[in-house]
Tab-separated table of C-alpha atoms in Angstrom:
chain	number	residue	atom	x	y	z
A	1	MET	CA	-0.162	-0.071	0.152
A	2	LYS	CA	2.652	2.364	1.173
A	3	LYS	CA	4.553	1.719	-2.223
A	4	ASP	CA	1.391	2.309	-4.475
A	5	PHE	CA	0.998	5.431	-2.588
A	6	ALA	CA	4.765	6.502	-2.982
A	7	ILE	CA	4.376	5.766	-6.894
A	8	GLY	CA	1.367	7.647	-7.141
A	9	CYS	CA	2.410	10.719	-5.398
A	10	LEU	CA	5.859	10.726	-7.750
A	11	LEU	CA	3.356	10.187	-10.969
A	12	VAL	CA	1.567	13.384	-9.860
A	13	ALA	CA	5.035	15.376	-9.277
A	14	THR	CA	6.126	13.916	-12.674
A	15	MET	CA	2.681	15.065	-14.508
A	16	ALA	CA	2.955	18.506	-12.466
A	17	THR	CA	6.464	19.034	-13.466
A	18	GLY	CA	5.921	18.608	-17.117
A	19	ALA	CA	2.842	20.730	-17.388
A	20	PHE	CA	4.916	23.508	-15.795
A	21	ALA	CA	7.918	22.825	-18.075
A	22	ALA	CA	5.556	22.929	-21.038
A	23	THR	CA	4.048	26.411	-20.152
A	24	THR	CA	7.449	27.901	-19.856
A	25	VAL	CA	8.754	27.263	-23.407
A	26	LEU	CA	8.192	29.819	-26.079
A	27	THR	CA	6.785	28.840	-29.705
A	28	ALA	CA	8.594	31.803	-31.366
A	29	ALA	CA	11.327	34.099	-30.579
A	30	PRO	CA	10.448	37.522	-29.088
A	31	THR	CA	10.097	40.115	-31.728
A	32	GLU	CA	13.033	42.765	-31.266
A	33	SER	CA	15.191	40.680	-29.354
A	34	TRP	CA	19.079	40.321	-29.766
A	35	THR	CA	21.269	37.504	-28.472
A	36	VAL	CA	23.819	37.906	-26.055
A	37	THR	CA	26.291	37.400	-28.781
A	38	ASN	CA	25.632	40.592	-30.387
A	39	TYR	CA	27.490	42.195	-27.746
A	40	TYR	CA	29.753	39.754	-25.858
A	41	LYS	CA	33.150	40.083	-26.763
A	42	GLN	CA	32.270	42.828	-29.712
A	43	ALA	CA	33.935	45.836	-30.031
A	44	VAL	CA	32.877	49.311	-29.172
A	45	TYR	CA	33.432	52.370	-31.017
A	46	ASP	CA	33.624	56.031	-30.307
A	47	PRO	CA	31.209	58.630	-32.062
A	48	LYS	CA	35.036	59.099	-34.478
A	49	GLU	CA	35.093	55.639	-35.340
A	50	SER	CA	38.057	55.105	-32.978
A	51	LYS	CA	37.932	51.735	-31.141
A	52	ILE	CA	37.315	51.977	-27.537
A	53	GLY	CA	37.595	48.448	-26.272
A	54	ASP	CA	36.114	45.107	-26.312
A	55	ILE	CA	32.529	44.056	-24.237
A	56	ASP	CA	33.640	41.334	-21.790
A	57	ASP	CA	30.571	40.648	-19.743
A	58	VAL	CA	26.933	41.518	-19.918
A	59	LEU	CA	25.314	42.201	-16.545
A	60	VAL	CA	21.531	41.033	-15.812
A	61	ASP	CA	19.629	41.761	-12.884
A	62	LYS	CA	17.148	38.902	-10.967
A	63	SER	CA	14.371	39.934	-13.539
A	64	GLY	CA	16.140	39.232	-16.613
A	65	LYS	CA	16.600	42.834	-17.691
A	66	ILE	CA	19.891	43.807	-18.866
A	67	THR	CA	21.442	46.441	-16.660
A	68	GLY	CA	25.204	47.138	-17.802
A	69	LEU	CA	28.125	46.120	-20.041
A	70	VAL	CA	31.792	45.623	-18.593
A	71	ILE	CA	34.350	47.179	-21.176
A	72	GLY	CA	37.603	46.511	-21.208
A	73	VAL	CA	39.864	49.397	-22.251
A	74	GLY	CA	43.287	50.121	-22.375
A	75	GLY	CA	46.141	47.687	-22.409
A	76	PHE	CA	47.619	45.560	-25.060
A	77	LEU	CA	46.386	42.270	-25.819
A	78	GLY	CA	44.542	41.977	-22.157
A	79	ALA	CA	47.418	43.017	-20.494
A	80	GLY	CA	47.305	46.438	-18.915
A	81	GLU	CA	43.745	46.593	-19.159
A	82	LYS	CA	40.952	48.292	-17.277
A	83	ASP	CA	37.371	46.966	-16.933
A	84	VAL	CA	34.908	49.582	-16.879
A	85	ILE	CA	31.067	49.266	-16.331
A	86	VAL	CA	28.623	51.517	-18.609
A	87	PRO	CA	24.905	51.432	-18.556
A	88	PHE	CA	23.154	49.300	-21.082
A	89	SER	CA	20.876	51.979	-22.658
A	90	ALA	CA	24.427	54.118	-23.558
A	91	VAL	CA	25.742	51.848	-26.040
A	92	LYS	CA	24.217	52.290	-29.337
A	93	THR	CA	23.825	50.030	-32.578
A	94	ALA	CA	24.417	51.219	-35.568
A	95	LYS	CA	24.946	49.546	-39.051
A	96	LYS	CA	27.779	50.243	-41.470
A	97	ASN	CA	28.748	48.161	-44.338
A	98	ASP	CA	26.062	45.567	-43.504
A	99	LYS	CA	27.958	44.951	-40.279
A	100	TRP	CA	26.426	46.180	-37.025
A	101	TRP	CA	28.479	48.357	-34.599
A	102	LEU	CA	28.204	49.178	-30.925
A	103	THR	CA	29.174	52.933	-30.342
A	104	LEU	CA	29.346	54.945	-27.230
A	105	ASP	CA	29.538	58.398	-26.714
A	106	GLU	CA	32.784	58.193	-25.093
A	107	THR	CA	36.393	58.261	-25.703
A	108	LYS	CA	39.070	55.637	-24.371
A	109	ASP	CA	40.508	58.350	-22.614
A	110	ASP	CA	37.079	59.246	-20.815
A	111	LEU	CA	36.641	55.586	-19.856
A	112	LYS	CA	40.536	54.999	-18.867
A	113	GLY	CA	39.612	57.555	-16.162
A	114	ALA	CA	36.206	56.005	-15.227
A	115	PRO	CA	36.327	53.712	-11.871
A	116	GLY	CA	37.720	50.074	-12.401
A	117	PHE	CA	36.205	46.716	-11.549
A	118	LYS	CA	37.088	42.987	-11.386
A	119	TYR	CA	35.560	39.865	-11.247
A	120	ASP	CA	35.354	38.570	-7.691
A	121	ARG	CA	35.153	34.433	-8.461
A	122	ALA	CA	34.023	34.066	-5.154
A	123	SER	CA	30.941	36.482	-5.232
A	124	THR	CA	30.484	36.172	-8.875
A	125	THR	CA	29.783	39.903	-8.814
A	126	TRP	CA	32.060	42.737	-10.562
A	127	VAL	CA	33.666	44.951	-7.816
A	128	PRO	CA	35.625	48.050	-7.477
A	129	GLU	CA	39.084	47.964	-7.842
A	130	LYS	CA	41.204	48.712	-5.032
A	131	LYS	CA	44.199	51.082	-5.782
């Protein structure tokens, strides 16, 4: 009897989980949506088309909204690079020669003067750099 009850509970739990999963799957991609790939590891340019740096991370809040972009500026081949965070809304997209460009109304020198951040693996967050 206990075995039948346990099997029944397991069956109900499985069916409930399956029903929940089916309602969380989209049948089409949301309109006007982009992938993280359109930003992550992409170059960012200033208004004069000079490269500022590359996007090293995309910051997402608990509701799933993209809030900021971590841009690596300065340095050479990653050495001496400084990571800064800009609001997601500050980076604009532009299409030029059939290629998408990411632009920011700042220069590399402006961002070199901005506060730097480092990734803390223990807390899995970006924290201010200590000077």
